């Protein structure tokens, strides 16, 4: 009986999640507008328009640098927090043994 | 979990060092030029954010149904990573837009819906941190709501008139662009796994400390 009720709850919650997904997607499809503004695909070119070389480069470098630095900082924060928590854990385990 | 850490770290560093070389050698895009190369980090970041949202949503469902703390730890980890990788997208996107569209930001349907999705997960983390007792269940419900928004965000560019490139840009990439792109996706997946493993361990250890604290207070 308990298993059946758990199964029913599982089906119900999964159903709600799927229904929410379908609802949001259906809302989007229901308001179709001819897709004109965006690009359908990228066209490769052999050379770069000269006017774009200088202004784009700093922004491109900034984008890559931001991701690199942010990832390293985030990892450093995690490892530092992990070190503190593990020290606290060892201390608590030692106190409990006493 | 610890045995995966060192190989993942080495692989992640290698891939992230090789990726810019491949990107530099990839052809320029005809209309956008150099700035289009942000795409090679921007889209994989967005993919990792979406992956995180799905992991967070699915494990939140499991947590609500089975009441397993382990599922909650996975959901919290994924929720935080969704915010981190979402931030990469929200920072690199405007840098691209400034050159490609002439503006840093526009309230375009893709940008707006993506920003709202990101805000839902910022809300998720705030509820976790400051929500008090019961916030784990409330935030799990928020994660399911956030996950339900993903298809809407994904198809938005194909349905509404928008300045943002459509989803077809990925499937129609030529070989010169496809190889560095999928390499970057793999590199981001490895980096994501590395960060995920570290953050999950932190969450598990934190839960152990809380459990020991409760045991100590019972004594």
Short mmCIF file of C-alpha atoms in Angstrom, two decimals:
data_model
loop_
_atom_site.label_atom_id
_atom_site.label_comp_id
_atom_site.label_asym_id
_atom_site.label_seq_id
_atom_site.Cartn_x
_atom_site.Cartn_y
_atom_site.Cartn_z
CA UNK A 1 0.00 0.00 0.00
CA UNK A 2 2.83 2.35 0.99
CA UNK A 3 4.73 1.43 -2.18
CA UNK A 4 1.64 2.10 -4.31
CA UNK A 5 1.13 5.52 -2.74
CA UNK A 6 4.83 6.34 -3.26
CA UNK A 7 4.53 5.25 -6.92
CA UNK A 8 1.39 7.40 -7.40
CA UNK A 9 3.19 10.41 -5.88
CA UNK A 10 6.15 9.80 -8.18
CA UNK A 11 3.90 9.65 -11.26
CA UNK A 12 1.99 12.75 -10.14
CA UNK A 13 5.08 14.93 -9.53
CA UNK A 14 6.75 13.75 -12.76
CA UNK A 15 3.48 14.49 -14.59
CA UNK A 16 3.39 18.02 -13.19
CA UNK A 17 7.02 18.62 -14.24
CA UNK A 18 6.35 17.36 -17.81
CA UNK A 19 3.08 19.33 -18.01
CA UNK A 20 4.91 22.53 -16.99
CA UNK A 21 7.53 21.93 -19.67
CA UNK A 22 4.85 21.27 -22.31
CA UNK A 23 2.90 24.35 -21.22
CA UNK A 24 5.85 26.71 -21.58
CA UNK A 25 6.83 25.20 -24.93
CA UNK A 26 3.24 25.20 -26.19
CA UNK A 27 2.86 28.87 -25.23
CA UNK A 28 5.92 29.66 -27.29
CA UNK A 29 4.75 27.66 -30.33
CA UNK A 30 1.25 29.11 -30.11
CA UNK A 31 2.59 32.60 -30.85
CA UNK A 32 4.52 31.81 -34.00
CA UNK A 33 5.99 34.78 -35.85
CA UNK A 34 7.89 34.29 -39.12
CA UNK A 35 11.50 33.78 -38.00
CA UNK A 36 13.28 36.52 -39.95
CA UNK A 37 15.69 38.51 -37.79
CA UNK A 38 18.17 35.83 -36.59
CA UNK A 39 20.87 34.02 -38.53
CA UNK A 40 20.11 30.54 -39.87
CA UNK A 41 23.78 29.55 -39.97
CA UNK A 42 27.35 30.88 -39.81
CA UNK A 43 29.26 31.50 -43.05
CA UNK A 44 33.06 31.03 -42.74
CA UNK A 45 35.28 33.82 -44.17
CA UNK A 46 39.01 33.77 -44.88
CA UNK A 47 39.79 37.29 -43.75
CA UNK A 48 38.53 39.65 -41.13
CA UNK A 49 37.01 43.04 -42.05
CA UNK A 50 39.78 45.52 -41.05
CA UNK A 51 37.37 47.85 -39.26
CA UNK A 52 36.48 45.10 -36.80
CA UNK A 53 39.98 44.02 -35.82
CA UNK A 54 40.78 46.50 -33.09
CA UNK A 55 37.49 47.02 -31.27
CA UNK A 56 36.63 43.31 -31.14
CA UNK A 57 39.95 41.99 -29.85
CA UNK A 58 39.87 43.52 -26.33
CA UNK A 59 36.30 42.33 -25.82
CA UNK A 60 37.17 38.83 -27.01
CA UNK A 61 40.17 38.68 -24.70
CA UNK A 62 38.05 40.04 -21.84
CA UNK A 63 35.43 37.32 -22.40
CA UNK A 64 37.97 34.49 -22.31
CA UNK A 65 39.93 36.01 -19.43
CA UNK A 66 36.75 36.46 -17.40
CA UNK A 67 35.80 32.79 -17.75
CA UNK A 68 39.33 31.59 -16.91
CA UNK A 69 39.74 33.86 -13.89
CA UNK A 70 36.20 33.27 -12.60
CA UNK A 71 36.62 29.48 -12.85
CA UNK A 72 39.95 29.55 -11.01
CA UNK A 73 38.62 31.87 -8.30
CA UNK A 74 35.50 29.74 -7.87
CA UNK A 75 37.57 26.52 -7.60
CA UNK A 76 39.91 28.21 -5.11
CA UNK A 77 36.91 29.27 -2.98
CA UNK A 78 35.50 25.73 -3.04
CA UNK A 79 38.83 24.18 -2.02
CA UNK A 80 39.35 26.75 0.74
CA UNK A 81 35.84 26.15 2.11
CA UNK A 82 36.39 22.39 1.82
CA UNK A 83 39.65 22.66 3.79
CA UNK A 84 37.89 24.56 6.58
CA UNK A 85 34.95 22.13 6.72
CA UNK A 86 37.29 19.10 6.80
CA UNK A 87 39.32 20.64 9.63
CA UNK A 88 36.08 21.29 11.54
CA UNK A 89 34.98 17.72 10.84
CA UNK A 90 38.22 16.25 12.20
CA UNK A 91 37.97 18.41 15.34
CA UNK A 92 34.36 17.35 15.97
CA UNK A 93 35.17 13.67 15.40
CA UNK A 94 38.07 13.99 17.87
CA UNK A 95 35.84 15.65 20.47
CA UNK A 96 33.14 13.00 20.06
CA UNK A 97 35.69 10.18 20.54
CA UNK A 98 36.77 11.72 23.86
CA UNK B 1 35.19 10.41 -5.78
CA UNK B 2 38.73 11.50 -4.82
CA UNK B 3 40.33 9.11 -7.33
CA UNK B 4 38.62 10.96 -10.23
CA UNK B 5 39.85 14.34 -9.06
CA UNK B 6 43.52 14.32 -10.13
CA UNK B 7 42.91 12.89 -13.65
CA UNK B 8 40.01 15.34 -14.14
CA UNK B 9 42.18 18.27 -13.06
CA UNK B 10 45.01 17.33 -15.45
CA UNK B 11 42.59 16.72 -18.33
CA UNK B 12 40.71 19.97 -17.67
CA UNK B 13 43.92 22.04 -17.68
CA UNK B 14 45.12 20.36 -20.89
CA UNK B 15 41.81 20.88 -22.69
CA UNK B 16 41.46 24.49 -21.57
CA UNK B 17 44.99 25.25 -22.78
CA UNK B 18 44.47 23.60 -26.19
CA UNK B 19 41.00 25.15 -26.73
CA UNK B 20 42.19 28.75 -27.40
CA UNK B 21 44.70 27.44 -29.96
CA UNK B 22 41.93 25.64 -31.88
CA UNK B 23 39.68 28.69 -31.59
CA UNK B 24 42.42 30.97 -32.94
CA UNK B 25 42.81 28.69 -35.96
CA UNK B 26 39.06 28.47 -36.64
CA UNK B 27 37.78 30.58 -39.58
CA UNK B 28 36.27 34.01 -39.00
CA UNK B 29 32.55 34.43 -39.43
CA UNK B 30 31.67 36.50 -42.53
CA UNK B 31 29.38 39.10 -40.95
CA UNK B 32 30.56 39.22 -37.33
CA UNK B 33 34.29 38.74 -37.78
CA UNK B 34 36.56 38.23 -34.78
CA UNK B 35 33.93 38.75 -32.09
CA UNK B 36 32.05 35.62 -33.21
CA UNK B 37 34.87 33.62 -31.60
CA UNK B 38 33.25 34.32 -28.21
CA UNK B 39 30.75 31.71 -29.39
CA UNK B 40 33.26 28.89 -28.61
CA UNK B 41 33.10 29.62 -24.87
CA UNK B 42 29.69 31.33 -24.71
CA UNK B 43 27.61 28.42 -26.05
CA UNK B 44 29.38 25.64 -24.08
CA UNK B 45 28.86 27.75 -20.92
CA UNK B 46 25.16 27.98 -21.77
CA UNK B 47 25.05 24.20 -22.37
CA UNK B 48 26.62 23.55 -18.96
CA UNK B 49 24.13 25.93 -17.36
CA UNK B 50 21.22 24.04 -18.95
CA UNK B 51 22.76 20.70 -17.89
CA UNK B 52 23.02 22.03 -14.35
CA UNK B 53 19.43 23.20 -14.37
CA UNK B 54 18.27 19.72 -15.45
CA UNK B 55 20.44 17.98 -12.82
CA UNK B 56 19.15 20.37 -10.15
CA UNK B 57 15.51 19.90 -11.24
CA UNK B 58 15.64 16.11 -11.52
CA UNK B 59 17.45 15.65 -8.19
CA UNK B 60 15.03 18.08 -6.56
CA UNK B 61 12.14 15.86 -7.72
CA UNK B 62 13.95 12.83 -6.26
CA UNK B 63 14.56 14.74 -3.01
CA UNK B 64 10.90 15.77 -2.70
CA UNK B 65 9.71 12.22 -3.37
CA UNK B 66 12.26 10.09 -1.54
CA UNK B 67 13.46 12.63 1.09
CA UNK B 68 17.05 11.52 0.47
CA UNK B 69 19.60 14.09 1.69
CA UNK B 70 22.09 12.85 -0.96
CA UNK B 71 19.70 13.98 -3.71
CA UNK B 72 19.49 17.40 -2.08
CA UNK B 73 23.30 17.66 -2.02
CA UNK B 74 23.44 16.98 -5.77
CA UNK B 75 20.64 19.52 -6.39
CA UNK B 76 22.39 22.26 -4.37
CA UNK B 77 25.66 21.61 -6.17
CA UNK B 78 23.99 21.78 -9.57
CA UNK B 79 22.00 24.88 -8.54
CA UNK B 80 25.16 26.76 -7.65
CA UNK B 81 26.91 25.67 -10.86
CA UNK B 82 23.88 26.81 -12.88
CA UNK B 83 24.41 30.30 -11.46
CA UNK B 84 28.17 30.24 -12.09
CA UNK B 85 27.97 29.02 -15.70
CA UNK B 86 24.93 31.23 -16.30
CA UNK B 87 27.03 34.20 -15.20
CA UNK B 88 29.65 33.29 -17.84
CA UNK B 89 26.91 33.43 -20.47
CA UNK B 90 25.53 36.73 -19.19
CA UNK B 91 28.98 38.33 -19.19
CA UNK B 92 30.30 37.00 -22.52
CA UNK B 93 26.99 37.58 -24.35
CA UNK B 94 26.98 41.40 -23.97
CA UNK B 95 30.67 41.54 -25.03
CA UNK B 96 29.64 39.80 -28.26
CA UNK B 97 26.49 41.92 -28.61
CA UNK B 98 28.39 45.21 -28.32
CA UNK B 99 30.24 44.50 -31.58
CA UNK B 100 27.68 42.35 -33.38
CA UNK B 101 24.55 44.38 -32.56
CA UNK B 102 25.98 47.71 -31.40
CA UNK B 103 24.45 47.43 -27.92
CA UNK B 104 25.54 45.72 -24.69
CA UNK B 105 22.07 44.46 -23.89
CA UNK B 106 18.61 44.41 -25.43
CA UNK B 107 15.39 43.04 -23.94
CA UNK B 108 15.23 40.45 -26.68
CA UNK B 109 13.14 37.35 -25.88
CA UNK B 110 16.16 35.01 -25.61
CA UNK B 111 18.18 37.38 -23.46
CA UNK B 112 15.24 38.20 -21.22
CA UNK B 113 14.07 34.59 -20.78
CA UNK B 114 17.65 33.44 -20.11
CA UNK B 115 18.15 36.22 -17.57
CA UNK B 116 14.92 35.24 -15.80
CA UNK B 117 16.01 31.58 -15.72
CA UNK B 118 19.30 32.65 -14.17
CA UNK B 119 17.45 34.80 -11.64
CA UNK B 120 15.31 31.80 -10.63
CA UNK B 121 18.50 29.94 -9.69
CA UNK B 122 19.94 32.97 -7.90
CA UNK B 123 16.65 32.93 -5.96
CA UNK B 124 17.14 29.19 -5.38
CA UNK B 125 20.51 29.84 -3.70
CA UNK B 126 19.17 32.76 -1.67
CA UNK B 127 16.27 30.65 -0.41
CA UNK B 128 18.74 27.89 0.54
CA UNK B 129 20.94 30.28 2.44
CA UNK B 130 18.41 32.50 4.19
CA UNK B 131 15.13 30.58 4.01
CA UNK B 132 15.48 28.90 7.40
CA UNK B 133 13.86 25.54 8.25
CA UNK B 134 12.04 23.96 5.31
CA UNK B 135 13.94 26.00 2.73
CA UNK B 136 15.29 22.78 1.18
CA UNK B 137 11.79 21.79 0.02
CA UNK B 138 10.87 25.30 -1.09
CA UNK B 139 14.04 25.62 -3.14
CA UNK B 140 13.49 22.15 -4.64
CA UNK B 141 10.12 23.39 -5.92
CA UNK B 142 11.85 26.47 -7.37
CA UNK B 143 14.35 24.22 -9.16
CA UNK B 144 11.51 22.23 -10.78
CA UNK B 145 9.92 25.50 -11.88
CA UNK B 146 13.28 26.63 -13.30
CA UNK B 147 13.73 23.34 -15.16
CA UNK B 148 10.30 23.72 -16.72
CA UNK B 149 11.48 27.00 -18.27
CA UNK B 150 14.40 25.44 -20.17
CA UNK B 151 12.48 24.35 -23.30
CA UNK B 152 10.88 27.81 -23.47
CA UNK B 153 14.32 29.49 -23.36
CA UNK B 154 15.71 27.05 -25.94
CA UNK B 155 12.98 27.42 -28.57
CA UNK B 156 12.48 31.17 -28.02
CA UNK B 157 14.97 32.13 -30.77
CA UNK B 158 13.23 29.93 -33.35
CA UNK B 159 9.76 31.28 -32.61
CA UNK B 160 10.07 35.00 -32.01
CA UNK B 161 11.76 37.56 -34.19
CA UNK B 162 15.04 38.06 -32.39
CA UNK B 163 18.55 39.40 -32.95
CA UNK B 164 20.10 36.40 -31.23
CA UNK B 165 21.44 33.64 -33.53
CA UNK B 166 19.04 30.70 -33.89
CA UNK B 167 19.59 27.17 -32.58
CA UNK B 168 20.44 26.08 -36.15
CA UNK B 169 23.86 27.78 -35.97
CA UNK B 170 25.20 24.83 -34.01
CA UNK B 171 23.85 22.13 -36.33
CA UNK B 172 24.94 23.95 -39.51
CA UNK B 173 28.54 24.70 -38.46
CA UNK B 174 31.15 23.96 -41.11
CA UNK B 175 34.00 21.59 -40.29
CA UNK B 176 36.42 24.44 -39.52
CA UNK B 177 34.09 25.78 -36.85
CA UNK B 178 32.50 22.51 -35.71
CA UNK B 179 35.73 20.83 -34.56
CA UNK B 180 36.86 23.65 -32.20
CA UNK B 181 33.28 24.12 -31.02
CA UNK B 182 32.72 20.48 -30.01
CA UNK B 183 36.22 20.38 -28.54
CA UNK B 184 35.26 23.35 -26.35
CA UNK B 185 32.00 21.65 -25.37
CA UNK B 186 34.00 18.59 -24.25
CA UNK B 187 36.51 20.81 -22.41
CA UNK B 188 33.69 22.58 -20.59
CA UNK B 189 32.11 19.25 -19.71
CA UNK B 190 35.36 18.10 -18.11
CA UNK B 191 35.78 21.42 -16.26
CA UNK B 192 32.15 21.20 -15.17
CA UNK B 193 32.69 17.66 -13.85
CA UNK B 194 35.78 18.79 -11.93
CA UNK B 195 33.97 21.70 -10.30
CA UNK B 196 30.90 19.53 -9.65
CA UNK B 197 32.92 16.81 -7.89
CA UNK B 198 34.67 19.41 -5.68
CA UNK B 199 31.48 21.27 -4.81
CA UNK B 200 29.57 18.05 -4.11
CA UNK B 201 32.29 16.91 -1.71
CA UNK B 202 32.02 20.24 0.11
CA UNK B 203 28.26 19.80 0.44
CA UNK B 204 28.63 16.23 1.73
CA UNK B 205 31.28 17.19 4.29
CA UNK B 206 29.20 20.12 5.44
CA UNK B 207 26.24 17.78 5.97
CA UNK B 208 28.48 15.45 8.01
CA UNK B 209 29.56 18.34 10.22
CA UNK B 210 25.91 19.26 10.83
CA UNK B 211 25.08 15.64 11.64
CA UNK B 212 27.99 15.37 14.10
CA UNK B 213 26.95 18.67 15.67
CA UNK B 214 23.45 17.28 16.24
CA UNK B 215 24.91 14.06 17.68
CA UNK B 216 27.17 16.09 20.00
CA UNK B 217 24.26 18.23 21.20
CA UNK B 218 22.25 15.03 21.97
CA UNK B 219 25.10 13.80 24.19
#
